[in-house]
PDB file of C-alpha atoms in Angstrom:
ATOM      1  CA  MET A  97     -73.166  27.775 -54.407  1.00 74.00           C
ATOM      2  CA  THR A  98     -69.962  26.199 -53.627  1.00 80.00           C
ATOM      3  CA  ILE A  99     -66.394  27.362 -54.480  1.00 85.00           C
ATOM      4  CA  THR A 100     -64.928  24.712 -56.610  1.00 82.00           C
ATOM      5  CA  THR A 101     -61.600  26.346 -57.370  1.00 86.00           C
ATOM      6  CA  THR A 102     -58.720  27.786 -55.045  1.00 89.00           C
ATOM      7  CA  ASN A 103     -57.873  30.250 -57.911  1.00 91.00           C
ATOM      8  CA  ASN A 104     -58.334  33.957 -57.025  1.00 95.00           C
ATOM      9  CA  LYS A 105     -55.824  35.392 -59.434  1.00 97.00           C
ATOM     10  CA  ALA A 106     -55.242  35.475 -63.150  1.00 97.00           C
ATOM     11  CA  GLN A 107     -52.239  36.470 -64.927  1.00 97.00           C
ATOM     12  CA  ALA A 108     -51.522  37.318 -68.587  1.00 98.00           C
ATOM     13  CA  THR A 109     -49.180  39.477 -70.833  1.00 98.00           C
ATOM     14  CA  GLY A 110     -50.420  42.172 -72.932  1.00 98.00           C
ATOM     15  CA  ASN A 111     -49.696  42.132 -76.789  1.00 98.00           C
ATOM     16  CA  GLY A 112     -50.902  45.730 -77.555  1.00 97.00           C
ATOM     17  CA  SER A 113     -54.132  44.506 -79.295  1.00 98.00           C
ATOM     18  CA  VAL A 114     -56.025  42.272 -76.900  1.00 98.00           C
ATOM     19  CA  THR A 115     -58.402  44.025 -74.708  1.00 98.00           C
ATOM     20  CA  VAL A 116     -60.184  41.046 -73.034  1.00 98.00           C
ATOM     21  CA  PHE A 117     -58.673  38.982 -70.310  1.00 98.00           C
ATOM     22  CA  ASN A 118     -60.323  35.947 -68.664  1.00 98.00           C
ATOM     23  CA  TYR A 119     -60.645  34.950 -65.063  1.00 98.00           C
ATOM     24  CA  ASN A 120     -61.768  31.595 -63.966  1.00 96.00           C
ATOM     25  CA  TYR A 121     -63.091  32.162 -60.461  1.00 95.00           C
ATOM     26  CA  ILE A 122     -66.404  33.799 -58.979  1.00 95.00           C
ATOM     27  CA  VAL A 123     -66.283  37.604 -58.283  1.00 95.00           C
ATOM     28  CA  LEU A 124     -69.294  38.486 -56.133  1.00 93.00           C
ATOM     29  CA  ASP A 125     -69.026  42.216 -56.957  1.00 96.00           C
ATOM     30  CA  ALA A 126     -67.074  44.280 -59.514  1.00 97.00           C
ATOM     31  CA  THR A 127     -65.331  46.256 -56.846  1.00 97.00           C
ATOM     32  CA  HIS A 128     -63.795  42.932 -55.556  1.00 96.00           C
ATOM     33  CA  MET A 129     -61.585  42.796 -58.587  1.00 98.00           C
ATOM     34  CA  GLN A 130     -58.104  44.559 -58.567  1.00 97.00           C
ATOM     35  CA  VAL A 131     -56.495  44.929 -61.886  1.00 98.00           C
ATOM     36  CA  TYR A 132     -52.778  45.603 -62.103  1.00 97.00           C
ATOM     37  CA  LEU A 133     -50.777  46.319 -65.099  1.00 98.00           C
ATOM     38  CA  ASP A 134     -46.948  45.792 -64.546  1.00 97.00           C
ATOM     39  CA  GLY A 135     -47.700  45.836 -60.854  1.00 95.00           C
ATOM     40  CA  ALA A 136     -49.557  49.240 -60.736  1.00 97.00           C
ATOM     41  CA  LEU A 137     -53.055  48.972 -59.282  1.00 97.00           C
ATOM     42  CA  GLN A 138     -55.640  50.381 -61.871  1.00 98.00           C
ATOM     43  CA  SER A 139     -58.587  52.508 -60.795  1.00 97.00           C
ATOM     44  CA  SER A 140     -60.278  52.881 -64.059  1.00 98.00           C
ATOM     45  CA  GLY A 141     -60.001  52.017 -67.886  1.00 98.00           C
ATOM     46  CA  TYR A 142     -61.527  48.578 -67.638  1.00 98.00           C
ATOM     47  CA  THR A 143     -64.847  46.770 -66.783  1.00 98.00           C
ATOM     48  CA  VAL A 144     -65.452  43.584 -64.855  1.00 98.00           C
ATOM     49  CA  GLU A 145     -67.901  41.358 -66.659  1.00 98.00           C
ATOM     50  CA  ASP A 146     -69.847  38.059 -65.682  1.00 97.00           C
ATOM     51  CA  VAL A 147     -69.925  39.173 -61.932  1.00 97.00           C
ATOM     52  CA  GLY A 148     -71.487  36.311 -59.901  1.00 93.00           C
ATOM     53  CA  ASN A 149     -70.565  33.441 -62.484  1.00 95.00           C
ATOM     54  CA  PRO A 150     -68.958  30.633 -60.644  1.00 93.00           C
ATOM     55  CA  ALA A 151     -66.976  29.902 -63.790  1.00 94.00           C
ATOM     56  CA  GLY A 152     -65.591  33.234 -64.020  1.00 96.00           C
ATOM     57  CA  GLY A 153     -65.584  35.914 -66.554  1.00 98.00           C
ATOM     58  CA  THR A 154     -63.701  38.675 -68.287  1.00 98.00           C
ATOM     59  CA  VAL A 155     -62.062  42.054 -67.752  1.00 98.00           C
ATOM     60  CA  THR A 156     -62.222  44.333 -70.774  1.00 98.00           C
ATOM     61  CA  PHE A 157     -59.932  47.275 -71.035  1.00 98.00           C
ATOM     62  CA  THR A 158     -60.817  50.435 -72.990  1.00 98.00           C
ATOM     63  CA  ALA A 159     -57.310  50.326 -74.407  1.00 98.00           C
ATOM     64  CA  ALA A 160     -55.191  47.242 -74.817  1.00 98.00           C
ATOM     65  CA  PRO A 161     -52.365  46.653 -72.517  1.00 98.00           C
ATOM     66  CA  ALA A 162     -49.178  47.292 -74.452  1.00 98.00           C
ATOM     67  CA  LEU A 163     -46.764  44.584 -75.532  1.00 98.00           C
ATOM     68  CA  ASN A 164     -45.213  42.622 -72.757  1.00 98.00           C
ATOM     69  CA  VAL A 165     -47.230  44.426 -70.047  1.00 98.00           C
ATOM     70  CA  SER A 166     -47.944  42.095 -67.103  1.00 97.00           C
ATOM     71  CA  VAL A 167     -51.896  41.899 -66.433  1.00 98.00           C
ATOM     72  CA  VAL A 168     -53.031  40.536 -63.148  1.00 98.00           C
ATOM     73  CA  LEU A 169     -56.568  40.142 -62.278  1.00 98.00           C
ATOM     74  CA  LEU A 170     -56.768  39.557 -58.500  1.00 97.00           C
ATOM     75  CA  ARG A 171     -60.090  38.966 -56.536  1.00 96.00           C
ATOM     76  CA  VAL A 172     -59.926  40.822 -53.228  1.00 96.00           C
ATOM     77  CA  VAL A 173     -62.899  40.490 -50.927  1.00 94.00           C
ATOM     78  CA  PRO A 174     -63.615  42.794 -48.011  1.00 93.00           C
ATOM     79  CA  GLN A 175     -62.889  41.193 -44.704  1.00 93.00           C
ATOM     80  CA  THR A 176     -66.075  41.974 -43.289  1.00 90.00           C
ATOM     81  CA  GLN A 177     -68.995  39.869 -41.905  1.00 91.00           C
ATOM     82  CA  GLN A 178     -72.404  41.237 -42.518  1.00 88.00           C
ATOM     83  CA  VAL A 179     -74.750  38.433 -41.903  1.00 91.00           C
ATOM     84  CA  ASP A 180     -77.057  38.708 -38.937  1.00 90.00           C
ATOM     85  CA  TYR A 181     -79.332  36.069 -37.775  1.00 91.00           C
ATOM     86  CA  SER A 182     -82.573  36.963 -35.979  1.00 92.00           C
ATOM     87  CA  PRO A 183     -83.508  34.756 -33.081  1.00 93.00           C
ATOM     88  CA  TYR A 184     -86.367  32.248 -33.732  1.00 93.00           C
ATOM     89  CA  ASP A 185     -86.570  32.980 -37.528  1.00 93.00           C
ATOM     90  CA  PRO A 186     -86.248  29.993 -39.878  1.00 94.00           C
ATOM     91  CA  PHE A 187     -82.589  29.096 -40.739  1.00 93.00           C
ATOM     92  CA  PRO A 188     -81.584  31.025 -43.850  1.00 94.00           C
ATOM     93  CA  ALA A 189     -79.674  28.449 -45.693  1.00 93.00           C
ATOM     94  CA  GLU A 190     -78.781  30.530 -48.768  1.00 91.00           C
ATOM     95  CA  THR A 191     -77.624  33.485 -46.589  1.00 92.00           C
ATOM     96  CA  HIS A 192     -75.504  31.151 -44.486  1.00 92.00           C
ATOM     97  CA  GLU A 193     -73.979  29.579 -47.462  1.00 91.00           C
ATOM     98  CA  SER A 194     -73.121  32.905 -48.967  1.00 90.00           C
ATOM     99  CA  ALA A 195     -71.426  33.824 -45.686  1.00 92.00           C
ATOM    100  CA  LEU A 196     -69.395  30.610 -45.731  1.00 93.00           C
ATOM    101  CA  ASP A 197     -68.505  31.215 -49.542  1.00 92.00           C
ATOM    102  CA  LYS A 198     -67.196  34.752 -48.611  1.00 93.00           C
ATOM    103  CA  LEU A 199     -65.035  33.352 -45.730  1.00 93.00           C
ATOM    104  CA  THR A 200     -63.546  30.685 -48.255  1.00 94.00           C
ATOM    105  CA  MET A 201     -62.722  33.593 -50.676  1.00 93.00           C
ATOM    106  CA  ILE A 202     -61.032  35.534 -47.810  1.00 94.00           C
ATOM    107  CA  THR A 203     -59.057  32.456 -46.843  1.00 94.00           C
ATOM    108  CA  GLN A 204     -58.015  32.065 -50.394  1.00 94.00           C
ATOM    109  CA  GLN A 205     -56.808  35.623 -50.936  1.00 94.00           C
ATOM    110  CA  MET A 206     -54.982  35.328 -47.668  1.00 94.00           C
ATOM    111  CA  GLN A 207     -53.278  32.155 -48.868  1.00 94.00           C
ATOM    112  CA  GLU A 208     -52.411  33.911 -52.188  1.00 93.00           C
ATOM    113  CA  GLU A 209     -50.512  36.460 -50.104  1.00 92.00           C
ATOM    114  CA  LEU A 210     -48.812  33.868 -47.991  1.00 92.00           C
ATOM    115  CA  ASP A 211     -47.696  32.127 -51.054  1.00 90.00           C
ATOM    116  CA  ARG A 212     -45.923  35.394 -52.177  1.00 87.00           C
ATOM    117  CA  SER A 213     -44.321  35.847 -48.811  1.00 86.00           C
ATOM    118  CA  TRP A 214     -40.852  35.099 -47.572  1.00 80.00           C
ATOM    119  CA  LYS A 215     -40.833  32.181 -45.136  1.00 81.00           C
ATOM    120  CA  VAL A 216     -38.269  30.511 -42.775  1.00 78.00           C
ATOM    121  CA  PRO A 217     -38.267  26.936 -42.187  1.00 79.00           C
ATOM    122  CA  VAL A 218     -40.586  25.643 -39.532  1.00 78.00           C
ATOM    123  CA  ASP A 219     -37.764  24.668 -37.126  1.00 79.00           C
ATOM    124  CA  THR A 220     -36.278  28.133 -37.373  1.00 77.00           C
ATOM    125  CA  PRO A 221     -35.348  29.060 -33.703  1.00 78.00           C
ATOM    126  CA  PRO A 222     -37.559  31.831 -32.274  1.00 79.00           C
ATOM    127  CA  ALA A 223     -34.330  33.937 -31.567  1.00 79.00           C
ATOM    128  CA  VAL A 224     -33.689  34.372 -35.244  1.00 76.00           C
ATOM    129  CA  ASP A 225     -34.777  37.686 -36.481  1.00 76.00           C
ATOM    130  CA  ALA A 226     -36.160  37.107 -39.957  1.00 75.00           C
ATOM    131  CA  THR A 227     -37.354  40.736 -40.385  1.00 77.00           C
ATOM    132  CA  PRO A 228     -35.745  41.784 -43.627  1.00 78.00           C
ATOM    133  CA  PRO A 229     -33.586  44.982 -43.390  1.00 76.00           C
ATOM    134  CA  ALA A 230     -34.459  48.232 -45.342  1.00 76.00           C
ATOM    135  CA  TYR A 231     -34.186  48.022 -49.118  1.00 76.00           C
ATOM    136  CA  ALA A 232     -30.750  49.372 -50.266  1.00 78.00           C
ATOM    137  CA  ALA A 233     -29.985  49.444 -54.112  1.00 83.00           C
ATOM    138  CA  GLY A 234     -27.167  47.245 -55.021  1.00 83.00           C
ATOM    139  CA  MET A 235     -27.143  45.094 -51.884  1.00 78.00           C
ATOM    140  CA  VAL A 236     -28.159  41.425 -51.423  1.00 80.00           C
ATOM    141  CA  LEU A 237     -29.648  39.788 -48.286  1.00 74.00           C
ATOM    142  CA  GLY A 238     -27.606  37.369 -46.212  1.00 74.00           C
ATOM    143  CA  TRP A 239     -27.193  36.031 -42.693  1.00 70.00           C
ATOM    144  CA  SER A 240     -24.551  37.845 -40.635  1.00 70.00           C
ATOM    145  CA  GLY A 241     -21.510  35.991 -39.595  1.00 73.00           C
ATOM    146  CA  THR A 242     -20.839  38.498 -36.790  1.00 73.00           C
ATOM    147  CA  GLU A 243     -24.327  39.140 -35.581  1.00 68.00           C
ATOM    148  CA  PRO A 244     -25.830  35.738 -34.869  1.00 61.00           C
ATOM    149  CA  ASN A 245     -29.359  35.240 -35.976  1.00 61.00           C
ATOM    150  CA  THR A 246     -29.663  38.367 -37.908  1.00 65.00           C
ATOM    151  CA  LEU A 247     -30.460  39.080 -41.487  1.00 65.00           C
ATOM    152  CA  VAL A 248     -28.541  41.944 -43.087  1.00 67.00           C
ATOM    153  CA  ASN A 249     -27.749  43.612 -46.222  1.00 66.00           C
ATOM    154  CA  TYR A 250     -24.480  42.915 -47.902  1.00 62.00           C
TER     155      TYR A 250
END
């Protein structure tokens, strides 16, 4: 098989009546699908269909997500490597290709996380501490005028 899309996430909005939501990427195992409603990870109340289909499939909820509820379907592949080659055996092309496919999926999920991450410009000096301060309600982030190279809450 080949991985022909860089997608690993599908997003939609509930309307209170639709129970079936599409995803357009392969999922190797139903446990690799994480389902979020308004940002909360769900552990039940849905089924993942068309597992193994390169074109994707559907997630069907037992109860329709409510009106304006954010629905996120995210493929998350375990970051493990379980292929073991035996010396002098014939080369297992399908096994090898499956391992490469899984590595591609892991790379895609890491890129999806990076795309949601806060980044500083490539030419930011190493002395700049870009670690965000602890969350504080009613505060905004900014660069300190009195503490050079430091990000603080204001």
